[in-house]
Tab-separated table of C-alpha atoms in Angstrom:
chain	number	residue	atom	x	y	z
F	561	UNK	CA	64.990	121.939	-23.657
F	562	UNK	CA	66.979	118.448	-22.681
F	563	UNK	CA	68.706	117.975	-20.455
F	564	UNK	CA	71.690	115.501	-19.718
F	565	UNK	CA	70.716	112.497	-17.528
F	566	UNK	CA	72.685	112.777	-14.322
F	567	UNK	CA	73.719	109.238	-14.982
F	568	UNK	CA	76.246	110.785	-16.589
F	569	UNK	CA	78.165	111.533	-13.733
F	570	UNK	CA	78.829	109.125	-10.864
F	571	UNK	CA	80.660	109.228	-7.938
F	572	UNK	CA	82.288	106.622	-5.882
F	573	UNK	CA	83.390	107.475	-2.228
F	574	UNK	CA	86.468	106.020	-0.414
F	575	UNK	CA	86.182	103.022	1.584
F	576	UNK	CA	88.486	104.044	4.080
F	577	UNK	CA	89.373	108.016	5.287
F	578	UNK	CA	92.234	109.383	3.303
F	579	UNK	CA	91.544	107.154	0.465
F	580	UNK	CA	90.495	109.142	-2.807
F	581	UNK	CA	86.817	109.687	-4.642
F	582	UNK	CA	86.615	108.457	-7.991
F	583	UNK	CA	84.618	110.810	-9.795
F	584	UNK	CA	83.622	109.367	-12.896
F	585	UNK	CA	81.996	110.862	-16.198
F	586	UNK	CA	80.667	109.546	-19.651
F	587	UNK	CA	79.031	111.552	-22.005
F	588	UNK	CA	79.196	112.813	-25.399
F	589	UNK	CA	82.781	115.121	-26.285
F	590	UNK	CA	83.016	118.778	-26.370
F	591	UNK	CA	86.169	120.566	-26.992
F	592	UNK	CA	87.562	121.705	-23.449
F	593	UNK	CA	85.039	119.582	-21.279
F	594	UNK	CA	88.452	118.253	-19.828
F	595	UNK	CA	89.308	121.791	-18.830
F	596	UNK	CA	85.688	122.777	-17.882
F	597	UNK	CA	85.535	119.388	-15.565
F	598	UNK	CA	89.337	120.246	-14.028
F	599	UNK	CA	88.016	123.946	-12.955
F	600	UNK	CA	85.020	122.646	-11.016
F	601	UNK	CA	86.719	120.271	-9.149
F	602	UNK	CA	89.417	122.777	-8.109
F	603	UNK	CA	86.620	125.328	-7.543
F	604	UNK	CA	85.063	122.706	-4.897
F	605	UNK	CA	88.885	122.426	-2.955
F	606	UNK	CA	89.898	119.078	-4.706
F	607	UNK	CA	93.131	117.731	-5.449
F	608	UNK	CA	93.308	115.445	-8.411
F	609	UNK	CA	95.833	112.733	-7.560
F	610	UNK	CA	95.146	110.206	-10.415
F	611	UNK	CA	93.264	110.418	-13.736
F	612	UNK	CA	92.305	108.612	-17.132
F	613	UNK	CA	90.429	110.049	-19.928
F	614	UNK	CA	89.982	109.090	-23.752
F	615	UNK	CA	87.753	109.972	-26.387
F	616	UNK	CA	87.007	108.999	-30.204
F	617	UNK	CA	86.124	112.255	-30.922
F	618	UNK	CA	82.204	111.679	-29.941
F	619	UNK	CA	82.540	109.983	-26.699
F	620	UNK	CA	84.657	110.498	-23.666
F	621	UNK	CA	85.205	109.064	-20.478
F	622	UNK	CA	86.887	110.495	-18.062
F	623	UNK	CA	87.522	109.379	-14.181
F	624	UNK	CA	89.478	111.543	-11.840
F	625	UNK	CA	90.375	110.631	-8.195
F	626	UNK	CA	90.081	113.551	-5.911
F	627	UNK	CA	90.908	114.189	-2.255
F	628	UNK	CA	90.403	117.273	-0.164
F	629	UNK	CA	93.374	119.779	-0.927
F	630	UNK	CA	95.603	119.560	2.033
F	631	UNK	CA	94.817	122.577	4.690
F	632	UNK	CA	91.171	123.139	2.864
F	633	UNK	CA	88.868	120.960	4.722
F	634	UNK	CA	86.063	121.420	2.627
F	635	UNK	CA	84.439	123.371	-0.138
F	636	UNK	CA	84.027	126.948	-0.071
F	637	UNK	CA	79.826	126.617	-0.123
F	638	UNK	CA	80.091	126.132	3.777
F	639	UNK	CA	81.533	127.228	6.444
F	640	UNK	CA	85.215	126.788	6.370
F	641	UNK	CA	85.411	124.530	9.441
F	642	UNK	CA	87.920	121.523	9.886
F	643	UNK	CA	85.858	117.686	9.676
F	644	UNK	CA	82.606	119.638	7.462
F	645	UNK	CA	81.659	117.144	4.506
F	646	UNK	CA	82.529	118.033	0.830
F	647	UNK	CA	78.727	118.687	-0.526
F	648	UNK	CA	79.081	115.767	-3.197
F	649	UNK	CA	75.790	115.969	-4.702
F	650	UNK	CA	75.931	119.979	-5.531
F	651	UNK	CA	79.974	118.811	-7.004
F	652	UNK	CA	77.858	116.147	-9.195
F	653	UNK	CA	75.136	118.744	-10.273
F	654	UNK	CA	77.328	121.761	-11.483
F	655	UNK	CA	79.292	118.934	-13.247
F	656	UNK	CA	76.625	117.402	-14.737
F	657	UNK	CA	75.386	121.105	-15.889
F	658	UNK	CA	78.964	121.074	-17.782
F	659	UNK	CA	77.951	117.323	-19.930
F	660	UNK	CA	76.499	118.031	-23.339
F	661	UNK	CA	73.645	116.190	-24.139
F	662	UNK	CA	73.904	113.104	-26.357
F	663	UNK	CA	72.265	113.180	-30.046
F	664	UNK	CA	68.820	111.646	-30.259
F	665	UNK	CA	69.493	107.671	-31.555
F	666	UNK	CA	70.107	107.962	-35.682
F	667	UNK	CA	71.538	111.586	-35.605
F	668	UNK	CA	74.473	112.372	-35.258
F	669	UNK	CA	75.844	115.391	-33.315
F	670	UNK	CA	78.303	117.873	-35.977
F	671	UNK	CA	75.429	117.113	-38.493
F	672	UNK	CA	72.981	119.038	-35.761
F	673	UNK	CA	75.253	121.284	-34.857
F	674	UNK	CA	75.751	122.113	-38.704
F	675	UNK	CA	72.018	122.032	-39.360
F	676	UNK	CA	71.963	124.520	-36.283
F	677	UNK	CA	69.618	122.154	-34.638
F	678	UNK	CA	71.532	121.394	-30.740
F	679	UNK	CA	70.623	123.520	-28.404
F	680	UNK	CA	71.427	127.049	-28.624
F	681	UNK	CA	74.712	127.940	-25.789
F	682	UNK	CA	73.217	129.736	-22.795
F	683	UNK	CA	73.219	133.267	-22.612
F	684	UNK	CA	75.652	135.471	-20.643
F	685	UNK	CA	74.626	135.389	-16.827
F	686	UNK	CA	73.235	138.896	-15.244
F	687	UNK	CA	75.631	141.452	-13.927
F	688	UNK	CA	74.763	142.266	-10.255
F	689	UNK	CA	76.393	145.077	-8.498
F	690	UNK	CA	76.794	144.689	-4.311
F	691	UNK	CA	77.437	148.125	-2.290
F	692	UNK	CA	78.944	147.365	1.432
F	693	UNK	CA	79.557	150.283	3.637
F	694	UNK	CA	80.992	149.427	6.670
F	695	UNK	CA	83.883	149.665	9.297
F	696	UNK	CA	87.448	148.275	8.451
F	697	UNK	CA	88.964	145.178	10.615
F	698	UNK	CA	91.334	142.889	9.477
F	699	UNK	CA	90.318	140.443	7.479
F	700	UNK	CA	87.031	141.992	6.507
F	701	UNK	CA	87.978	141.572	2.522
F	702	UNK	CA	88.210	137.824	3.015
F	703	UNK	CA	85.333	137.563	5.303
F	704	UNK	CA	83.356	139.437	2.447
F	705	UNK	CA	84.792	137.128	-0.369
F	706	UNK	CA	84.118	133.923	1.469
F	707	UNK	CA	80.532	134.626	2.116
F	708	UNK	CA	79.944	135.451	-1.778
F	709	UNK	CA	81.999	132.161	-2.301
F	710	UNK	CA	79.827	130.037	-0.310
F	711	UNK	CA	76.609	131.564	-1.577
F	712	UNK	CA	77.894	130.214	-5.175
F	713	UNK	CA	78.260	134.123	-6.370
F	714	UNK	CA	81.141	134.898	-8.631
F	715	UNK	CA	83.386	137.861	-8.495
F	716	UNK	CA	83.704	139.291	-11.534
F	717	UNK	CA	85.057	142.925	-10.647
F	718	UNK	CA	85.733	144.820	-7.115
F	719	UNK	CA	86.318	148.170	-6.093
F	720	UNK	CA	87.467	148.641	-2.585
F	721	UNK	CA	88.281	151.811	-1.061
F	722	UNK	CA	88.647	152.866	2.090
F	723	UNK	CA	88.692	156.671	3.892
F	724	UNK	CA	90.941	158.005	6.430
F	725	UNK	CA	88.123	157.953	9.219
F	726	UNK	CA	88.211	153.865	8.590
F	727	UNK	CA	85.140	153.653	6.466
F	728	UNK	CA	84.719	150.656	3.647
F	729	UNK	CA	83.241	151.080	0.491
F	730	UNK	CA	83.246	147.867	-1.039
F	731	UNK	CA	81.707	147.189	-5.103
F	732	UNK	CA	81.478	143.822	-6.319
F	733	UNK	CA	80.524	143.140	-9.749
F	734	UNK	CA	78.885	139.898	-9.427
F	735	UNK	CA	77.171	136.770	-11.382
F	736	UNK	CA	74.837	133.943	-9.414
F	737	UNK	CA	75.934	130.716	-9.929
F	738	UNK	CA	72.288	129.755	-9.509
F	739	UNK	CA	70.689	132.314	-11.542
F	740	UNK	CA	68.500	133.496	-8.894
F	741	UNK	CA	69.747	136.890	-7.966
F	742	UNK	CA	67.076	138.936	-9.549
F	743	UNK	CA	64.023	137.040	-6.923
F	744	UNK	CA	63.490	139.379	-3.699
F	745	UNK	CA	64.094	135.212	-1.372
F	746	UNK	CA	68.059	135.785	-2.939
F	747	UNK	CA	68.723	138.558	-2.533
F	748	UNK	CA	67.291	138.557	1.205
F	749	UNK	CA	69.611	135.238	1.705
F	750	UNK	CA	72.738	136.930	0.484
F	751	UNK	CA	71.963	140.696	2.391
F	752	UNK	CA	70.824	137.759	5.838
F	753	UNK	CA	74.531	136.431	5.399
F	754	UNK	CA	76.699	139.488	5.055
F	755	UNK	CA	75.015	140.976	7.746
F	756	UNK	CA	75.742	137.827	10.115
F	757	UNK	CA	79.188	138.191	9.464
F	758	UNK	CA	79.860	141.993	9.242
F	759	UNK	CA	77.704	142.420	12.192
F	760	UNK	CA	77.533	146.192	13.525
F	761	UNK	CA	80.310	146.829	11.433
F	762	UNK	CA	77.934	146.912	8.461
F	763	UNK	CA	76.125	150.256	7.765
F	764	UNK	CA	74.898	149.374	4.351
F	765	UNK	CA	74.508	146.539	1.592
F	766	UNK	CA	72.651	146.877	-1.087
F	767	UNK	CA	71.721	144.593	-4.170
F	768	UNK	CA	70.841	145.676	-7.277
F	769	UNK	CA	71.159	145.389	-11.428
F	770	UNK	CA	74.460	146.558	-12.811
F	771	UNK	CA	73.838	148.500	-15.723
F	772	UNK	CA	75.426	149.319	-18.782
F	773	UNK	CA	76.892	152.430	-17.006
F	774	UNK	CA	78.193	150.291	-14.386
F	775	UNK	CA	79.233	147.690	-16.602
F	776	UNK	CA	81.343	149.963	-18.934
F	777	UNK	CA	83.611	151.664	-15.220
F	778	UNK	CA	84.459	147.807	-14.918
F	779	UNK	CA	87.416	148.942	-17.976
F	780	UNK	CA	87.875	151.778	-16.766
F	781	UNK	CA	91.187	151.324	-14.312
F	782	UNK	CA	94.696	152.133	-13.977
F	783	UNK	CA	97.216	150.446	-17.067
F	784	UNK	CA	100.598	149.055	-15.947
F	785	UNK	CA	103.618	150.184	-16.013
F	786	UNK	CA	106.451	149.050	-18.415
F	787	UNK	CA	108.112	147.822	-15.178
F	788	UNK	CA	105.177	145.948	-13.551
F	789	UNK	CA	104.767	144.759	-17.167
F	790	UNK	CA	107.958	143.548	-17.611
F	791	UNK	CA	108.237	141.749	-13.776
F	792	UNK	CA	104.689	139.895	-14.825
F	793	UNK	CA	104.641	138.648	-18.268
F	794	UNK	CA	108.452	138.977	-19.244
F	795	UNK	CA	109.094	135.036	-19.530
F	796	UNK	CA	112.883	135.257	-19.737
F	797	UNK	CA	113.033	137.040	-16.389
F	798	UNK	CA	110.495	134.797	-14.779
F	799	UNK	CA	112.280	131.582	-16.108
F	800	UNK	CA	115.412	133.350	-14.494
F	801	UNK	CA	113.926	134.363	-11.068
F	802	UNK	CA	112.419	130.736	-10.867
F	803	UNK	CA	115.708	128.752	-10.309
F	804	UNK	CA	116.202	126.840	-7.158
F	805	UNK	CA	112.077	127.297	-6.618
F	806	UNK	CA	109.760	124.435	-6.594
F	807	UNK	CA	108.358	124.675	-10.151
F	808	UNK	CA	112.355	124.338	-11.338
F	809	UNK	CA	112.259	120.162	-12.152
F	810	UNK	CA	109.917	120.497	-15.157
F	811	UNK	CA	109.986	118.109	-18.359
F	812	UNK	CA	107.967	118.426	-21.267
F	813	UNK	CA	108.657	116.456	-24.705
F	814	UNK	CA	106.905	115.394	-27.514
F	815	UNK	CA	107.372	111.920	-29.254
F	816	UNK	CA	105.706	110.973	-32.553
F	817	UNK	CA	107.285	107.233	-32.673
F	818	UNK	CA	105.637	105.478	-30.480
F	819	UNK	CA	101.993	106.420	-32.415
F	820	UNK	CA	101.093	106.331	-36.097
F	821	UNK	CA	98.316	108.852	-35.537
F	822	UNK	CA	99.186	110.589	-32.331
F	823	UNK	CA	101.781	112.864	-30.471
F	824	UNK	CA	102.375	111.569	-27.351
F	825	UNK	CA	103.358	114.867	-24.755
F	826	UNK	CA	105.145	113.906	-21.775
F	827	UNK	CA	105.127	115.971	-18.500
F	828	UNK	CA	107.131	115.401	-15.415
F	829	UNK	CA	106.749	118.430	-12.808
F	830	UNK	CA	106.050	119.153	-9.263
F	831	UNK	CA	102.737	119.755	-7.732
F	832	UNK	CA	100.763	122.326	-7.020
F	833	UNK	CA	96.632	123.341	-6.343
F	834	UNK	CA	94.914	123.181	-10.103
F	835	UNK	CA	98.042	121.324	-11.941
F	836	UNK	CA	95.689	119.553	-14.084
F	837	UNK	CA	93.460	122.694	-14.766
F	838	UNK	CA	96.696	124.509	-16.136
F	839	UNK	CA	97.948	121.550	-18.539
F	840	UNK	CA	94.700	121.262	-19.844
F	841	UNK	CA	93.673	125.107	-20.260
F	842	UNK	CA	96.966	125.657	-21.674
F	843	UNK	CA	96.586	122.758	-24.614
F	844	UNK	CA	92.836	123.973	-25.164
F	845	UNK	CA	93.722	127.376	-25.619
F	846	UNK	CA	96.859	125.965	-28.176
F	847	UNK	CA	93.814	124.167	-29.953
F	848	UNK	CA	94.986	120.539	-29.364
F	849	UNK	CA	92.580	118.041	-28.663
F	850	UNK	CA	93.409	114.778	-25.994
F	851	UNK	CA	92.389	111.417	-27.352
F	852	UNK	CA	93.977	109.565	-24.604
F	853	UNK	CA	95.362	110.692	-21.027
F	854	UNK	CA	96.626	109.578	-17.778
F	855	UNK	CA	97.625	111.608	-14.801
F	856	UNK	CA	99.101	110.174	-11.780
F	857	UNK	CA	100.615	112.727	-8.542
F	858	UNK	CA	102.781	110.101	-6.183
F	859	UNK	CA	102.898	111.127	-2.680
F	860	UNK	CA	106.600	112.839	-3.028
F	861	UNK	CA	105.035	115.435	-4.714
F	862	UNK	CA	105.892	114.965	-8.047
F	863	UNK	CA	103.638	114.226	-10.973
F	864	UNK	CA	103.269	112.485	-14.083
F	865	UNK	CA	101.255	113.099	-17.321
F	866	UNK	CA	100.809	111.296	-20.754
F	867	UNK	CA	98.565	112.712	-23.155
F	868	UNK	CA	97.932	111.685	-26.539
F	869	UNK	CA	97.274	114.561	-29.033
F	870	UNK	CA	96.135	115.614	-32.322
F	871	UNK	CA	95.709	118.889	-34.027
F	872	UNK	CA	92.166	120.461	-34.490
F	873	UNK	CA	92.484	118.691	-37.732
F	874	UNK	CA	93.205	115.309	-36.379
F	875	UNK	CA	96.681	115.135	-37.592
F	876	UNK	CA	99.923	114.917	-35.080
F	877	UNK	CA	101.728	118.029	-34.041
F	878	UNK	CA	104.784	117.433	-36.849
F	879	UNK	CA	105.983	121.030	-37.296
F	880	UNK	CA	109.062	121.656	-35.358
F	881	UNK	CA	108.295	125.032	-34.873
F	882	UNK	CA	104.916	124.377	-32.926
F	883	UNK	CA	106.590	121.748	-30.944
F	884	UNK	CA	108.635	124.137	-29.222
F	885	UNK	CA	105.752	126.886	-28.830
F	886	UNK	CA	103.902	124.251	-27.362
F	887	UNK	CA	106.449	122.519	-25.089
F	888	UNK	CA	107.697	126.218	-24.040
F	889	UNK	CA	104.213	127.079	-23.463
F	890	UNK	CA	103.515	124.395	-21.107
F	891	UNK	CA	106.498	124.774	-19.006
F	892	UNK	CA	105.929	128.407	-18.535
F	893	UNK	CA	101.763	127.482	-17.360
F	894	UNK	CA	103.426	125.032	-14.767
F	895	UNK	CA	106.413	127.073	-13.116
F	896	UNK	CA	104.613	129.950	-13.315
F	897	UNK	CA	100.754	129.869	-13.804
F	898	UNK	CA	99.873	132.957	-11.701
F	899	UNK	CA	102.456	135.714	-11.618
F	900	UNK	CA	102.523	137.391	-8.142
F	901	UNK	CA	104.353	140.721	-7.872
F	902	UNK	CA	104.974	143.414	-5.245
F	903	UNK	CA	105.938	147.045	-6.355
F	904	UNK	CA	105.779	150.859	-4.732
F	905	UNK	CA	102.941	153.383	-6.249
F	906	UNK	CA	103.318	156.341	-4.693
F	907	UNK	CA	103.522	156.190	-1.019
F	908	UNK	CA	101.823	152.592	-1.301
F	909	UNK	CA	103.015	149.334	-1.519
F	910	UNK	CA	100.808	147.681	-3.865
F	911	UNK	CA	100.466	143.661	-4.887
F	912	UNK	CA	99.627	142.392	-8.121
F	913	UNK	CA	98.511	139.711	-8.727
F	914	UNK	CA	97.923	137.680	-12.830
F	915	UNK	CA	95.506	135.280	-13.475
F	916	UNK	CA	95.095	133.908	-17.116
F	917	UNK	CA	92.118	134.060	-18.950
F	918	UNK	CA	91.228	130.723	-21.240
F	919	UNK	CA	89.843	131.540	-24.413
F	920	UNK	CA	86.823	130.865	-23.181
F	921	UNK	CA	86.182	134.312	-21.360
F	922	UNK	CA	86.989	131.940	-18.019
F	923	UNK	CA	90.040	131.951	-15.219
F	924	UNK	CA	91.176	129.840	-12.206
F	925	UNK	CA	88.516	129.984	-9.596
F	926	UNK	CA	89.340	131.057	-5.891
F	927	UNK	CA	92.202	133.369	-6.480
F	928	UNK	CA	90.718	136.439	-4.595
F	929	UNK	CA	89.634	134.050	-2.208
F	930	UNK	CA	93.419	133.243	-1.891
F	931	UNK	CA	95.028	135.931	-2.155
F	932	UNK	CA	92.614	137.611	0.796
F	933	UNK	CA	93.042	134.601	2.450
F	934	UNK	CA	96.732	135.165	2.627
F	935	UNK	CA	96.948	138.397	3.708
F	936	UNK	CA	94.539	138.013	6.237
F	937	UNK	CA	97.186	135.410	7.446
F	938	UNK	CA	99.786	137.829	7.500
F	939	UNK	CA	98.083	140.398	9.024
F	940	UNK	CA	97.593	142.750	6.082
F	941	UNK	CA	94.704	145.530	5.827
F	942	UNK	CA	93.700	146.021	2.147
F	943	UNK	CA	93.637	150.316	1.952
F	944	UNK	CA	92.495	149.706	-1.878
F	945	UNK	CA	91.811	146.778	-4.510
F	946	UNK	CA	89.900	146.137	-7.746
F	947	UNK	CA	90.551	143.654	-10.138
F	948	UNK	CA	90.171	144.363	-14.244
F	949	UNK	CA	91.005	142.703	-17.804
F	950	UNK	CA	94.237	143.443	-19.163
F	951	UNK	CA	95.250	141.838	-22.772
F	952	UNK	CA	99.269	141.315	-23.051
F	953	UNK	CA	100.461	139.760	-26.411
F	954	UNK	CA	97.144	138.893	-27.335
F	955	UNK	CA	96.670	137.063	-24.231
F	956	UNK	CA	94.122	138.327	-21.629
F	957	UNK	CA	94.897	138.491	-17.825
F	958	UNK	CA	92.784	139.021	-15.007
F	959	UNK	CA	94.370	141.305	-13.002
F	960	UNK	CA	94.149	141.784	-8.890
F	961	UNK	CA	95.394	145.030	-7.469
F	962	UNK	CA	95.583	145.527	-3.939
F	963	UNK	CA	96.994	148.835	-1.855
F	964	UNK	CA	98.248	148.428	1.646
F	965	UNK	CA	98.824	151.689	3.308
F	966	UNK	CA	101.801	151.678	4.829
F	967	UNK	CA	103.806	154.607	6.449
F	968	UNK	CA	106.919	153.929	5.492
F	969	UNK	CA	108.566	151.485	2.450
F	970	UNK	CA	108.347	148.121	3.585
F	971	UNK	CA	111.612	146.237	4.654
F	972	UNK	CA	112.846	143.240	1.832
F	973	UNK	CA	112.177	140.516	4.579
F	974	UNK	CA	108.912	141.593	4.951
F	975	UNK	CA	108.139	142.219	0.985
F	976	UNK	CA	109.474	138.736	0.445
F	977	UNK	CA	107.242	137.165	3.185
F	978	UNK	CA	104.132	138.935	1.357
F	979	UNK	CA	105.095	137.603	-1.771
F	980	UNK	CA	105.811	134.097	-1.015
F	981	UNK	CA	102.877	133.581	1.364
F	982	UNK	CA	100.195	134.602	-1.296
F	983	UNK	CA	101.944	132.685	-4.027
F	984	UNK	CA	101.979	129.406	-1.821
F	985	UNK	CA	98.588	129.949	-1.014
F	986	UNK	CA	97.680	130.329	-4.855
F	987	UNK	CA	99.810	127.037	-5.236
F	988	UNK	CA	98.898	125.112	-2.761
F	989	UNK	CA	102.206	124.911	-0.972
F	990	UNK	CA	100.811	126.424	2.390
C-alpha cells in the first residue's frame, strides 16, 4: 500500500524561545483533515495562536503556528517535567499518518474513490483490556492515566473501584496508538512502566485481548438522571449559568455580500485549550466544508476567525433557518464545549463530566488526563469512575463519572472549587 511522502508535512522551529512553530502541511483534501490536524496538535499540548488554510476542493494547505500550552511544558509522551523538548518528529509522523495520499499523475481522486480503487480506510484498532490491582494514594488515577498517555495508549473505557480495606481495581479498555499491543516486547514495556510508577503499591497488572464479552459491559453503565440531564445538555440553562464567565464575549455572524460563491462566518471569542479543534469539529459535524480560513489569538486573550464556507454541495449557506442553527451551534461549542457538573448519588458526591463525540466516532483528547489531573491538584481520591457513550438528541457524548467518598455533603465553597478547577483545567485557564 502507498504511503504519503512525509514531505508533506514540514516544520519550521522558532528562531528565538517563545516565538511560535510553523507547522506546515500540503497534501491532497479530505473532508475534516482540518479537524483531524487540530486534534493532534492539541493531543501533543499545543496552542494554536495563528493559522491559514485554503483548499480548491482537491488541494489544501494549511500552516498553523503552535506554542507549548501555557503550564504544559511538553507533550504527554514524556515525562511531564518543566524545560523537556516537544518530540517534533513523532508530532510530524502521526500527522503525516492523517495526509491522504495524492492520485497517481492522470487520475483523478473522486473518480478512484468511485471506481473503489483508493485505498481501502483502515480497520478498527484492537480492544485491549488492562487489570491493575493495587493500593490507593492520591493521585494514583492520574499517575495511571499519564503513563498510558505517554506510552501513546488510548483510553477508551475505565472501571475503577475501590474496597473499604483501600484496595484498587482499575479496568481500562484500551487501543495502541502504535498498533503493537498484541507483541510480548509491548506489552513488557507498558507492564515495565506501570510498575516503575506504582511501585509496591502494585499487586497486579495484567494485559490481555478484550473480547466481545468484555467489549459488550463497556454499554453496560448507569443512565442519567432527568436532572443531571437537564444541568448537562439543557442549552438555555447553560447559556444562563454562563453570564459574567469567560466564554460570555462571543460573536458569530454570517455574511454572504462580500463573496459571490462563499459565506463568510465570522467568530470573535475568548480563548481557551483546543479553540480551533471545537470550531472546526463543530462545522464538520454541520457538514460545511472551509475553502478559505484564517485564525489569529492576540496576546489579550481574545481570538479571531474568518472562514469561508460552502455547503456539501458547494453552494453558500442561504437558508435563514440554517444560519441560525449554525451560528447558535457554534456559540454553544465555544462557551461551553465540555459540560462539567457536580451532583449527590446517594451518600456520594459524584462529578460528571461531557465530552462530544464528532461524527467521526472521535472526541477531544486528554480530558481524563485533565480531569485526574485536577483533582489530583485539589486533593481528591477517586472512590469510583468509568467513562461510557451516551447519545442525547441524536448527539453522542462521552461521558466521565467519577465518585468521591465523602462522609458528609460537601460544603458550596468547596463544590464550587471542584467544579471550576477541573473546568479550567479542561480549558486551559489554569
Amino acid at each position: 500500500m502507498r504511503v504519503p511522502s512525509d514531505d508533506v508535512v514540514q516544520i519550521r522551529h522558532a528562531d528565538a524561545a517563545g516565538e511560535p512553530t510553523v507547522v506546515t502541511v500540503s497534501c491532497t483534501d479530505k473532508t475534516g483533515l482540518g479537524c483531524d490536524l487540530c486534534r493532534v496538535v492539541l493531543l501533543f499540548g499545543l496552542s494554536v495562536v495563528k493559522g491559514d488554510m485554503s483548499t480548491d476542493g482537491r488541494w489544501c494547505y494549511i500552516v498553523l503556528w503552535v506554542v507549548p500550552q501555557r503550564g504544559r511544558y511538553i507533550v504527554l509522551w514524556v515525562v511531564p517535567q518543566r524545560g523537556r523538548p516537544v518530540p517534533w518528529d513523532l508530532l510530524k509522523n502521526r500527522l503525516v499518518e492523517l495526509c491522504p495520499v495524492a492520485a497517481p499523475f492522470g487520475f483523478d481522486s473522486a473518480y478512484l474513490a468511485a471506481a473503489g480503487l483508493q485505498d481501502a480506510a483502515p480497520p478498527a484498532p484492537r480492544l485491549f483490556l488492562i487489570k491493575l490491582c493495587c493500593f490507593d494514594r492520591m493521585g494514583l488515577l492520574h499517575d495511571v492515566t499519564r503513563v498510558l498517555c505517554e506510552l501513546e495508549l488510548t483510553i477508551r473505557r475505565v472501571k475503577v473501584s475501590t474496597t473499604p480495606d483501600g484496595s484498587v481495581l482499575d479496568l481500562f479498555f484500551i487501543t495502541d496508538t502504535r498498533e503493537l499491543l498484541h507483541t510480548k516486547n509491548r506489552r513488557e514495556e507498558a507492564q515495565d512502566k506501570l510498575e516503575s510508577v506504582l511501585g509496591d503499591s502494585l499487586t497486579c497488572c495484567e494485559i490481555d485481548p478484550a473480547g466481545e464479552d468484555m467489549s459488550s459491559t463497556l454499554q453496560a453503565w448507569a443512565s442519567l438522571t432527568p436532572s443531571v440531564m437537564d444541568q448537562m445538555f439543557n442549552t438555555d440553562l447553560i447559556a444562563e449559568q454562563s453570564i459574567s464567565t469567560k466564554g460570555d464575549l462571543i460573536s458569530v455572524t454570517m455574511d454572504n455580500s462580500l463573496s459571490s460563491v462563499h459565506t463568510l462566518i465570522q467568530i470573535q471569542c475568548g480563548d481557551h485549550k483546543g479553540l480551533l479543534y471545537d470550531i472546526m469539529r463543530t462545522v464538520k459535524d454541520c457538514n460545511i466544508q472551509i475553502s478559505y480560513g484564517r485564525f489569529y489569538a492576540s496576546q489579550n486573550g481574545r481570538c479571531e476567525v474568518d472562514l469561508f464556507a460552502v455547503q456539501l454541495d458547494g453552494k453558500k449557506i442561504l437558508d435563514q433557518q440554517r444560519q441560525r442553527a449554525l451560528c447558535c451551534r457554534l456559540r454553544m461549542e465555544l462557551l461551553r464545549p465540555l459540560r462539567v457538573v457536580l451532583v449527590n448519588r446517594g451518600p456520594d458526591t459524584e462529578l460528571l463530566v461531557a465530552n462530544p463525540v464528532e461524527v467521526s466516532g472521535k472526541g477531544r483528547p486528554l480530558v481524563f488526563y485533565d480531569i485526574t489531573l485536577a483533582l489530583k491538584n485539589l486533593q481528591k481520591r477517586v472512590f469510583l469512575a468509568e467513562i461510557g457513550r451516551h447519545v442525547v438528541e441524536d448527539r453522542e457524548w462521552e461521558v466521565y463519572r467519577l465518585h468521591f467518598a465523602e462522609e458528609h455533603e460537601l460544603p458550596s465553597s468547596l463544590r464550587r472549587k471542584i467544579v471550576d478547577g477541573v473546568t479550567s483545567m479542561l480549558m486551559g485557564w489554569d
